[in-house]
Short mmCIF file of C-alpha atoms and ligand atoms in Angstrom, two decimals:
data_model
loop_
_atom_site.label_atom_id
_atom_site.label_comp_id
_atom_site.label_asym_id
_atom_site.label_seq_id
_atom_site.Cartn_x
_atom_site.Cartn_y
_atom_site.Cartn_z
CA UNK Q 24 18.45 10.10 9.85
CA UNK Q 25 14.96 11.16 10.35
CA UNK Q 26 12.39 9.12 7.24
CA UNK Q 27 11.11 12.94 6.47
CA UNK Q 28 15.08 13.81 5.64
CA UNK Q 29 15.76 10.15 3.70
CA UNK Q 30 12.44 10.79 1.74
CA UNK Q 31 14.12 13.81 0.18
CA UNK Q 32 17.99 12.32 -0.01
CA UNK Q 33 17.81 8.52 -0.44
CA UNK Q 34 18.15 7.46 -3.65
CA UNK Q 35 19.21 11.34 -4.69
CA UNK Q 36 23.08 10.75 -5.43
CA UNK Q 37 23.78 13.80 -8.40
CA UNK Q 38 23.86 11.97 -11.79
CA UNK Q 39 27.68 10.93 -12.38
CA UNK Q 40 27.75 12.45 -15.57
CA UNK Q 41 25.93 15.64 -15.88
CA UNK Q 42 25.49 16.81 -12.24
CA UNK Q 43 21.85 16.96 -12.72
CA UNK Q 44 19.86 16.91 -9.77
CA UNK Q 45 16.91 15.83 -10.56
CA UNK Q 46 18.09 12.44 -11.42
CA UNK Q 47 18.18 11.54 -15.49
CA UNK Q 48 15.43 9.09 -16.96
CA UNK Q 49 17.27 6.19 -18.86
CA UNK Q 50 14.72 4.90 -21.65
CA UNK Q 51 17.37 2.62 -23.20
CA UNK Q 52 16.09 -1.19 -23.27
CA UNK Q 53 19.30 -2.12 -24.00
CA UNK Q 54 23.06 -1.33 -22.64
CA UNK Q 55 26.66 -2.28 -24.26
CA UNK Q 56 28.17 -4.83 -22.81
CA UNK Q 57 31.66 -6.45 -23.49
CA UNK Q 58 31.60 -8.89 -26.42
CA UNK Q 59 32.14 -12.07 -22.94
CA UNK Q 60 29.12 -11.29 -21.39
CA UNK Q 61 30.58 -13.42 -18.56
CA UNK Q 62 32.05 -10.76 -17.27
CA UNK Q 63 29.06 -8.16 -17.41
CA UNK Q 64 29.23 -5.65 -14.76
CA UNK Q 65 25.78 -2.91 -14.83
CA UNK Q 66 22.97 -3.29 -17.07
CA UNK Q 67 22.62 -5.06 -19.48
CA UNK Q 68 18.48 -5.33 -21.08
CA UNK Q 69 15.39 -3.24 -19.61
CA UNK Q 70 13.42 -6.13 -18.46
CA UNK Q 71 16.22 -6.71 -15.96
CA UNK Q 72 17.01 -3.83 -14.45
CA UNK Q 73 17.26 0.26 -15.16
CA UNK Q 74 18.85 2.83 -12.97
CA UNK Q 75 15.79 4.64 -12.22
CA UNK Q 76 14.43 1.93 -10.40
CA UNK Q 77 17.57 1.39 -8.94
CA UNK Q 78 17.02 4.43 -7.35
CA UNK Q 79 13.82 3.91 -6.49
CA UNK Q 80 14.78 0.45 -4.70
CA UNK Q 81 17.48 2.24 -2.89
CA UNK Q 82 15.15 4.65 -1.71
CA UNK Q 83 12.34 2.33 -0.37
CA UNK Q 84 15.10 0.27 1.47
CA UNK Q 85 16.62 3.01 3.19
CA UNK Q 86 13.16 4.44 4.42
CA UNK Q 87 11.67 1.00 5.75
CA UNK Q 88 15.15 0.11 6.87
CA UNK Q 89 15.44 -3.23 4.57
CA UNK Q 90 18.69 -4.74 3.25
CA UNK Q 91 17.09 -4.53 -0.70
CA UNK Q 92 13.35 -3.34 -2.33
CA UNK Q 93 12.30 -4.61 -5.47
CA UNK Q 94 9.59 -2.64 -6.88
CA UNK Q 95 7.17 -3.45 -9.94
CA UNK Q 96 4.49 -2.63 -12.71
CA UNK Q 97 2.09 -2.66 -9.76
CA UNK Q 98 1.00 -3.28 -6.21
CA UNK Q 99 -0.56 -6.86 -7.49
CA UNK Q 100 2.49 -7.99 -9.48
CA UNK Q 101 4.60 -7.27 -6.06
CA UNK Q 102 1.91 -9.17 -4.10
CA UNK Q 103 2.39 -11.81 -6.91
CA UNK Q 104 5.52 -12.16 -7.09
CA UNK Q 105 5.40 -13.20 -3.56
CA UNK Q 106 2.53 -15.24 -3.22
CA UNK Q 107 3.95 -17.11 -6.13
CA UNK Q 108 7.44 -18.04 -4.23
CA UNK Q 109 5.74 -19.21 -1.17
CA UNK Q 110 6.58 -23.37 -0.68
CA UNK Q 111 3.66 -25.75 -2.67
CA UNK Q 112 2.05 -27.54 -0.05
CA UNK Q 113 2.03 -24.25 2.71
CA UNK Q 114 -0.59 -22.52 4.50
CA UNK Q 115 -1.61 -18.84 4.17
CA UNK Q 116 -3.33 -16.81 6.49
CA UNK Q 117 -4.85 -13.41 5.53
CA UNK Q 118 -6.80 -10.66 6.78
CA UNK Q 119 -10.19 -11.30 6.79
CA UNK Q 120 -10.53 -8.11 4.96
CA UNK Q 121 -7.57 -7.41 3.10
CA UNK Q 122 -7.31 -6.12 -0.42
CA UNK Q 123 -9.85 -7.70 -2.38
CA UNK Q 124 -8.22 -8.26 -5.29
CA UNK Q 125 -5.27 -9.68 -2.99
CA UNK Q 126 -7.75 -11.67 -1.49
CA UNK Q 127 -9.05 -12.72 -5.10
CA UNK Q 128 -5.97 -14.08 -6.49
CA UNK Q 129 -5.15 -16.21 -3.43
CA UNK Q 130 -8.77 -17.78 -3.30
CA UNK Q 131 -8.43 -18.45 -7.27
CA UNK Q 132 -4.73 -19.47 -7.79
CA UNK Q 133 -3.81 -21.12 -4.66
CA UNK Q 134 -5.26 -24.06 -5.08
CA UNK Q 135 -2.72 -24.15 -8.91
CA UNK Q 136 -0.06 -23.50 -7.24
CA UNK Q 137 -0.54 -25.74 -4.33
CA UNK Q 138 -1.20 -23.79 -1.12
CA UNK Q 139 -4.33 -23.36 1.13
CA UNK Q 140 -5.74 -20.32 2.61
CA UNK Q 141 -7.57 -19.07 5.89
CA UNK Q 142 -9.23 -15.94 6.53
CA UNK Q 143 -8.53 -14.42 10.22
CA UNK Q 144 -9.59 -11.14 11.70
CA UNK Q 145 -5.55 -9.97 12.54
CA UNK Q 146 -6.29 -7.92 14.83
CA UNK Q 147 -6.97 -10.82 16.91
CA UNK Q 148 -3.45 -12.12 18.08
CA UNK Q 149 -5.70 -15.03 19.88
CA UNK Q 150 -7.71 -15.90 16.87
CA UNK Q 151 -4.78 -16.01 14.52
CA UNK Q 152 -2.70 -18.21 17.03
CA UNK Q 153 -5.43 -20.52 16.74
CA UNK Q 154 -5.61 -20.21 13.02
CA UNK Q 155 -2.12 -21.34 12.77
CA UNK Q 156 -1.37 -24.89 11.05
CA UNK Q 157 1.78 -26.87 11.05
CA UNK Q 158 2.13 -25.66 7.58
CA UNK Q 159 1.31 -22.16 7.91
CA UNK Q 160 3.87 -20.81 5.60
CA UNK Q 161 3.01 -16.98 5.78
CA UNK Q 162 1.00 -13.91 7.52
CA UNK Q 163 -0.45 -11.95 5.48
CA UNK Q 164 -1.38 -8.30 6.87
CA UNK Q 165 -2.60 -5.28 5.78
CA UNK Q 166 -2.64 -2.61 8.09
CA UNK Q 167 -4.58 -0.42 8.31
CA UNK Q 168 -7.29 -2.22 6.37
CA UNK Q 169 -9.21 -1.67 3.60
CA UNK Q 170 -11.88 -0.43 3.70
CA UNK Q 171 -12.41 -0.90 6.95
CA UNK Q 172 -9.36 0.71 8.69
CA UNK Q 173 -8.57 -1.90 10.69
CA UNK Q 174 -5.19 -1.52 12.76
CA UNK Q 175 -3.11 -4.80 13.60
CA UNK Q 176 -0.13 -5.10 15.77
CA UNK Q 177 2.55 -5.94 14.05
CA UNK Q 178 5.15 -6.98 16.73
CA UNK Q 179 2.55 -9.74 18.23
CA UNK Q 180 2.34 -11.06 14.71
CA UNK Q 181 5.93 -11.40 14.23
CA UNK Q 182 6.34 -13.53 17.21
CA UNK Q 183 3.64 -15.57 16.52
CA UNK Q 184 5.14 -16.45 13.06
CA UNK Q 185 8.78 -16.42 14.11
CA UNK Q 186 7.74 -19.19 16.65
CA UNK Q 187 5.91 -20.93 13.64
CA UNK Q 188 8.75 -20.51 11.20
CA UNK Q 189 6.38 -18.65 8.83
CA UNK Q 190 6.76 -15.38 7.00
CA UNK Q 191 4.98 -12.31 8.31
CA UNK Q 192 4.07 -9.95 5.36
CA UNK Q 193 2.81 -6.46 6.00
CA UNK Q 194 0.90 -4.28 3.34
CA UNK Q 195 1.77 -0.98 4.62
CA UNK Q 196 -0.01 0.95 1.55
CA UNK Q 197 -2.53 2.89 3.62
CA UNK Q 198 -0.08 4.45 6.15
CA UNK Q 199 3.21 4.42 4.15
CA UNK Q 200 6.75 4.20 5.58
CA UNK Q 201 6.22 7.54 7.65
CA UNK Q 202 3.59 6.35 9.46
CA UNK Q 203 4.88 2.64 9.94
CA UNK Q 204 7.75 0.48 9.40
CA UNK Q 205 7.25 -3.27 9.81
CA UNK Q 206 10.75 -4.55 9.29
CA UNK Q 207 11.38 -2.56 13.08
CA UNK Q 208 8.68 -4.88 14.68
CA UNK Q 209 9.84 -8.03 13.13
CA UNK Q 210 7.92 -8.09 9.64
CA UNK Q 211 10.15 -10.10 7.24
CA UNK Q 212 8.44 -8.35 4.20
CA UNK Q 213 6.86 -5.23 3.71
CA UNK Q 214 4.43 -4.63 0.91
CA UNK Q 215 3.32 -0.82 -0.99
CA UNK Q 216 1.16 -0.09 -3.87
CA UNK Q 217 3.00 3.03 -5.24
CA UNK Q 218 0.28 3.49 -6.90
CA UNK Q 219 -0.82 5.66 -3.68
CA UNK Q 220 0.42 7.71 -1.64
CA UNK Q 221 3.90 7.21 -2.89
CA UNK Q 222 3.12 7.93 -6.10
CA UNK Q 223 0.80 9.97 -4.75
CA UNK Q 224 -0.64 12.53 -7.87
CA UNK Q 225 -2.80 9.79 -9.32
CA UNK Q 226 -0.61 9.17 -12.51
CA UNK Q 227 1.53 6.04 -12.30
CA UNK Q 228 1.13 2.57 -11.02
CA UNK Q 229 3.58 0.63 -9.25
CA UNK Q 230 4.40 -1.92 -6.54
CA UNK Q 231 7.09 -2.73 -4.26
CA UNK Q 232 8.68 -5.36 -1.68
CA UNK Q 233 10.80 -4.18 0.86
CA UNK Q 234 12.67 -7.61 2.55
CA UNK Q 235 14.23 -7.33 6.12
CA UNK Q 236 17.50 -9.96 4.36
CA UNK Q 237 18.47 -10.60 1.49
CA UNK Q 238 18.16 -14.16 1.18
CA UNK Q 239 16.97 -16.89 -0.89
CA UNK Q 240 13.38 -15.63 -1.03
CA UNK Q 241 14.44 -11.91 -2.11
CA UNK Q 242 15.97 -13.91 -4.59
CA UNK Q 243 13.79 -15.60 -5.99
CA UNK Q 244 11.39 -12.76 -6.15
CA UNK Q 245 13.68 -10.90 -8.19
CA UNK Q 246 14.21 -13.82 -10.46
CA UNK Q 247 10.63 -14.19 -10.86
CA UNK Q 248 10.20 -10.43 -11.42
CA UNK Q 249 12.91 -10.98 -14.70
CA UNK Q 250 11.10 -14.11 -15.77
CA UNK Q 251 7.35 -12.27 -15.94
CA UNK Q 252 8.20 -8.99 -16.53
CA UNK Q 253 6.33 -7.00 -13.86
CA UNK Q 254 9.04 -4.74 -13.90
CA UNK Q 255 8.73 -0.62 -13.21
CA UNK Q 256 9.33 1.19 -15.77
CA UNK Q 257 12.29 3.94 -16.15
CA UNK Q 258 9.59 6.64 -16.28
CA UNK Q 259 7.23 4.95 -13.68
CA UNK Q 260 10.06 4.56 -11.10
CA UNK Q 261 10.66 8.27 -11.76
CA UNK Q 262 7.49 9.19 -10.94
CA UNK Q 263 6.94 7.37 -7.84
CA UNK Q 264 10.57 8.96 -6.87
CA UNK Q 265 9.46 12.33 -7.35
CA UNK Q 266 6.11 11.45 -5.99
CA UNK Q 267 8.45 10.53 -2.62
CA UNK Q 268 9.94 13.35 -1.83
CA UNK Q 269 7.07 15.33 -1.15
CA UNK Q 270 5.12 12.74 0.48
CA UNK Q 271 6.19 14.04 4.18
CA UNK Q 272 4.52 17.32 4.17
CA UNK Q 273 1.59 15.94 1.89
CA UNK Q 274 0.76 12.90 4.62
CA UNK Q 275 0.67 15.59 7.80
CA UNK Q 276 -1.86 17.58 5.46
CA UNK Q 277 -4.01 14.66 3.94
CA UNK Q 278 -3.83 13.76 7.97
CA UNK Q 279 -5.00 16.75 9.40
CA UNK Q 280 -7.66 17.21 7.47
CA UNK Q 281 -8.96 13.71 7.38
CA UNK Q 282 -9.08 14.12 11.51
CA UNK Q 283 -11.17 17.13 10.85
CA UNK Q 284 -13.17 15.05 8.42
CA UNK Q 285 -13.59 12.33 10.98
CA UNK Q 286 -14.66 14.52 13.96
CA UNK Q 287 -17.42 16.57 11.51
CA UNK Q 288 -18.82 13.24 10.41
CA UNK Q 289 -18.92 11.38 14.17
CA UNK Q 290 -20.73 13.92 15.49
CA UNK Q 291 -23.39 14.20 12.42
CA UNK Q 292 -26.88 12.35 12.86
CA UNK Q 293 -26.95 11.13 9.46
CA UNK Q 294 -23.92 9.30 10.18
CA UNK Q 295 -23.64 5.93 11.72
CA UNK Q 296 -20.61 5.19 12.06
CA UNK Q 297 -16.76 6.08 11.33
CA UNK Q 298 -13.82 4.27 11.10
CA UNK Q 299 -10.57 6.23 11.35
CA UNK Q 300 -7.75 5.44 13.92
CA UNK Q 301 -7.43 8.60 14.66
CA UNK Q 302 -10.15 8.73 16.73
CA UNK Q 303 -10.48 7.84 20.38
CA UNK Q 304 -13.93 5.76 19.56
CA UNK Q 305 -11.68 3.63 16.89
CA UNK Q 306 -10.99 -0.19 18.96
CA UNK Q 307 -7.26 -0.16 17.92
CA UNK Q 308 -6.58 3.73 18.70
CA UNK Q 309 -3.87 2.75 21.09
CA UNK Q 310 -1.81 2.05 18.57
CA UNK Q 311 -1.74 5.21 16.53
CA UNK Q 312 1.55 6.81 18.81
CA UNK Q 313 2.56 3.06 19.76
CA UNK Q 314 3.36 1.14 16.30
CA UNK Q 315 1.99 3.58 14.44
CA UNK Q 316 3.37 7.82 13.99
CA UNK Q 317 0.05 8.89 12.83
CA UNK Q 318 -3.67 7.86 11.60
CA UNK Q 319 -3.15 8.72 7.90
CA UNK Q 320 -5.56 9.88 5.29
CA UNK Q 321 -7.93 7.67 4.77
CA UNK Q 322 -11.05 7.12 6.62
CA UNK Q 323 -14.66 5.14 5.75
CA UNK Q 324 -18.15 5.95 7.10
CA UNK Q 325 -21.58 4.64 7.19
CA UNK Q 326 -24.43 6.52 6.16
CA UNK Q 327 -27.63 6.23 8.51
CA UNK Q 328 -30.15 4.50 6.23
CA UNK Q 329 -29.93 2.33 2.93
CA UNK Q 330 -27.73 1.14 0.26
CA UNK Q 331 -29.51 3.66 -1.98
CA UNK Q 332 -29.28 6.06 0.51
CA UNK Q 333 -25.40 5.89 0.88
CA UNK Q 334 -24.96 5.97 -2.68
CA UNK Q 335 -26.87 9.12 -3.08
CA UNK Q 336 -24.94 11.17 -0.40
CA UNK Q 337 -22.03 9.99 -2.92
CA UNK Q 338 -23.42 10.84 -5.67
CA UNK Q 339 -24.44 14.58 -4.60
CA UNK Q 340 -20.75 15.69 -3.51
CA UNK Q 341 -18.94 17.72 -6.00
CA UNK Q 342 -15.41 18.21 -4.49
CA UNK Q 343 -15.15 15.02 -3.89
CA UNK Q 344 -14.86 12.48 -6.96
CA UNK Q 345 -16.47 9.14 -7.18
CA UNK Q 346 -13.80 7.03 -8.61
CA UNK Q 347 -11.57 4.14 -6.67
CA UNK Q 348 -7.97 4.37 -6.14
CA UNK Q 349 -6.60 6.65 -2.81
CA UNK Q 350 -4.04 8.26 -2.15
CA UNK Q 351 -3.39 11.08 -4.48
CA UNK Q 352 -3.67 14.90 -4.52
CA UNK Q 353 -7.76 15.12 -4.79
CA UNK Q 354 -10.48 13.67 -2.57
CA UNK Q 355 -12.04 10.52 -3.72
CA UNK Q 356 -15.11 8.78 -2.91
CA UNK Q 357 -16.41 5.44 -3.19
CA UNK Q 358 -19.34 2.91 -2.45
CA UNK Q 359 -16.89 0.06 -1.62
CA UNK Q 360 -19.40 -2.40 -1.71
CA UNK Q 361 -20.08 -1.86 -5.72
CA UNK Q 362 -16.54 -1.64 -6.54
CA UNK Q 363 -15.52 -4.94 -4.70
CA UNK Q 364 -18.99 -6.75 -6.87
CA UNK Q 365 -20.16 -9.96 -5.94
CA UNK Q 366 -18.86 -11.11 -2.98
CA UNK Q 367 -18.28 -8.20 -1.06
CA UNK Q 368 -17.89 -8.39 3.06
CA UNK Q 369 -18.17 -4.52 3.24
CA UNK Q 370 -21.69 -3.18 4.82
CA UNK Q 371 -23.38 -1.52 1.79
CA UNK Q 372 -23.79 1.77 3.75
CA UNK Q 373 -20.19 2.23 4.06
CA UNK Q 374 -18.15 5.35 1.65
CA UNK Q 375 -14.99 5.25 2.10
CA UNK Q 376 -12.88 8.45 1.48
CA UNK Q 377 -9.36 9.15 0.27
CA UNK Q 378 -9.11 12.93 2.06
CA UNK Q 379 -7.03 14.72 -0.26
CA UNK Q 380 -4.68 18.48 -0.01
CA UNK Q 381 -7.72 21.36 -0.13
CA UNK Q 382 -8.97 23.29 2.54
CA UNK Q 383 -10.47 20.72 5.05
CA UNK Q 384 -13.56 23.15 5.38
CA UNK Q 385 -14.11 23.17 1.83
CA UNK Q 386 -14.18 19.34 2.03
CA UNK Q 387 -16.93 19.46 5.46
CA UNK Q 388 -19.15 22.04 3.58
CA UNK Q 389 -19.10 19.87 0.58
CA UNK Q 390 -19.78 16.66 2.91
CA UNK Q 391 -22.77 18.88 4.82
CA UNK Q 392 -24.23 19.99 1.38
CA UNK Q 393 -24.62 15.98 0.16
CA UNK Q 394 -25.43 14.83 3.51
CA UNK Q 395 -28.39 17.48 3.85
CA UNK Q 396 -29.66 16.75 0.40
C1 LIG A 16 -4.27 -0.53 -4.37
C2 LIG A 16 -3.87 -1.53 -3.36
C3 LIG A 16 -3.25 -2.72 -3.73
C4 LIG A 16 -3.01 -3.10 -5.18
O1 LIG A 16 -2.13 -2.22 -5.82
P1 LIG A 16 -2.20 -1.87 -7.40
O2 LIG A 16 -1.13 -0.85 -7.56
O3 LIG A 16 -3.59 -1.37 -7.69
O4 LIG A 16 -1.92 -3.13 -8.14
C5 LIG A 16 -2.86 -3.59 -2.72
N1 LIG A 16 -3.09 -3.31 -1.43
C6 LIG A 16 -3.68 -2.17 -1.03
C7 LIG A 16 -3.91 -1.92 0.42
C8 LIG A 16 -4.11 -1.24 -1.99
O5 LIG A 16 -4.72 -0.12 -1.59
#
């Protein structure tokens, strides 16, 4: 089945009971259960399962083609709950520009829980190979990148960490499993912040894992997920369903008009750069068509001039709101730079842009208007 068709259907069986179809919200915390426990079959207390996120789980598994999904209270507490299973004494490689906050708990917890990291540009098979320890215990990849919209290729990756023995995790939040499906090219692990585009109306937060097996590490990460409590709530895990089954015909619009975003800004002299794969100029292009089924709806740019500069030309659009997050309904804005603090690798010209559902040329007037001012 096409993902645009399991979008709509997975996870959609009509409710047993009342033939709803819009499936039921189950706010119980707690279920009967015979008086031997032993021999419990279902649910049994909220903090280890409901049957919303059930569906949800089924859903996400069927559309990145994994044997299970666990999904969570957000995109960090998956991330998390990974990082935290990874063997004491391993070595982690991450993109050099991956998540920040991603990128903040490894640098601050690793060295508690007993690993060691490297930073590598992964879209440099060569540099990454040469990264690689006898240790290295896991890949960490987040394509495309943030903020930077970096493209790496995952089916490289996976052989250089099948030949290692290491885990290759994929953070597929920007482009979603219509765009890109990791487990196909040999991911073992694939990585969403619902939050986004899943979710994808700017009103619940969630996470999820999607593993290629189900073996001792999806295990464990469910275990863990009991033990902390990161779990998705029934409501949450209703809302990023719902959020799902419109998000085929929402990505090919957020799409189309972030290309027409992209080619109004490349070809405006008060813009010095802009980084969208959907672009010829963009280094990893080629791979938009090969790995990838389309350049999604996100896109960063640098204004010609200053920090200040930049953050005026933010400041003076009015369809598009300054605030973080991507992903949703409405077009967003941000200087990266001052949302990532102290620290920061991203050039402090650089806006970055979540391209949301209006017209596309209200959304170029409205980028004309604040780049003219
Ligand atoms: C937002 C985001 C995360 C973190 O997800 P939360 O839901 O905010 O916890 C991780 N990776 C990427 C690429 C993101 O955009």
């Amino acid at each position: 089945m096409k993902p645009e068709t399991l979008a709509v259907h997975a996870g959609a069986d009509i409710d047993h009971e009342t033939a709803a179809v819009s499936p039921p919200i189950h706010l119980s915390t707690t279920f009967e259960h015979p008086a031997d426990v032993g021999e419990l079959k279902g649910y049994l207390y909220g903090r280890y399962g409901n049957p919303t996120q059930d569906r949800l789980e089924s859903a996400l598994a069927a559309l990145e083609g994994g044997a299970l999904a666990r999904v969570f209270a957000s995109g960090m507490a998956a991330a998390n709950a990974l990082l935290q299973n990874l063997p004491a004494g391993g070595h982690v490689l991450m993109a050099d520009d991956c998540y920040f906050s991603v990128r903040r708990l490894a640098q601050a917890w690793f060295p508690r829980w007993g690993l060691t990291l490297d930073l590598v540009d992964m879209t440099d098979a060569a540099a990454v190979r040469a990264a690689m320890r006898p240790n290295t215990c896991c890949l960490w990849v987040e394509t495309p990148s943030n903020p930077l919209l970096k493209l790496s290729a995952v089916a490289p990756l996976a052989q250089i960490a099948r030949a290692a023995g290491a885990l290759l995790v994929v953070d597929a939040t920007f482009a979603t499993p219509l765009l890109l499906t990791p487990l196909a090219l040999g991911a073992d692990v694939v990585m969403h912040s619902t939050t986004k585009y899943l979710g994808g109306h700017s009103d619940v937060s969630g996470g999820a894992l999607v593993f290629a097996r189900e073996d001792a590490l999806a295990q464990a990460v469910g275990e863990i997920r009991t033990l902390q409590g990161a779990i998705a709530s029934p409501f949450a895990s209703w809302l990023v369903l719902r959020g799902l089954r419109t998000l085929a015909p929402r990505l090919d619009w957020h799409q189309r008009n972030a290309m027409a975003v992209a080619h109004f800004l490349a070809a405006h002299p008060r813009v010095s750069a802009v980084h969208y794969p959907g672009l010829a100029s963009h280094p990893q292009h080629a791979l938009v068509g090969s790995e990838m089924r389309g350049p999604g709806g996100m896109l960063s740019f640098e204004v010609a001039g200053t920090r200040a500069d930049a953050i005026a030309v933010a400041a003076r659009l009015k369809l598009f709101v300054n605030a973080t997050s991507l992903g949703g309904y409405e077009s967003l804005v941000e200087h990266r730079q001052s949302s990532e603090g102290a620290g920061s690798p991203t050039p402090e010209t650089l806006l970055r842009l979540s391209v949301g559902l209006e017209h596309a040329d209200d959304l170029i007037a409205d980028l004309d208007q604040a780049l003219a001012g």
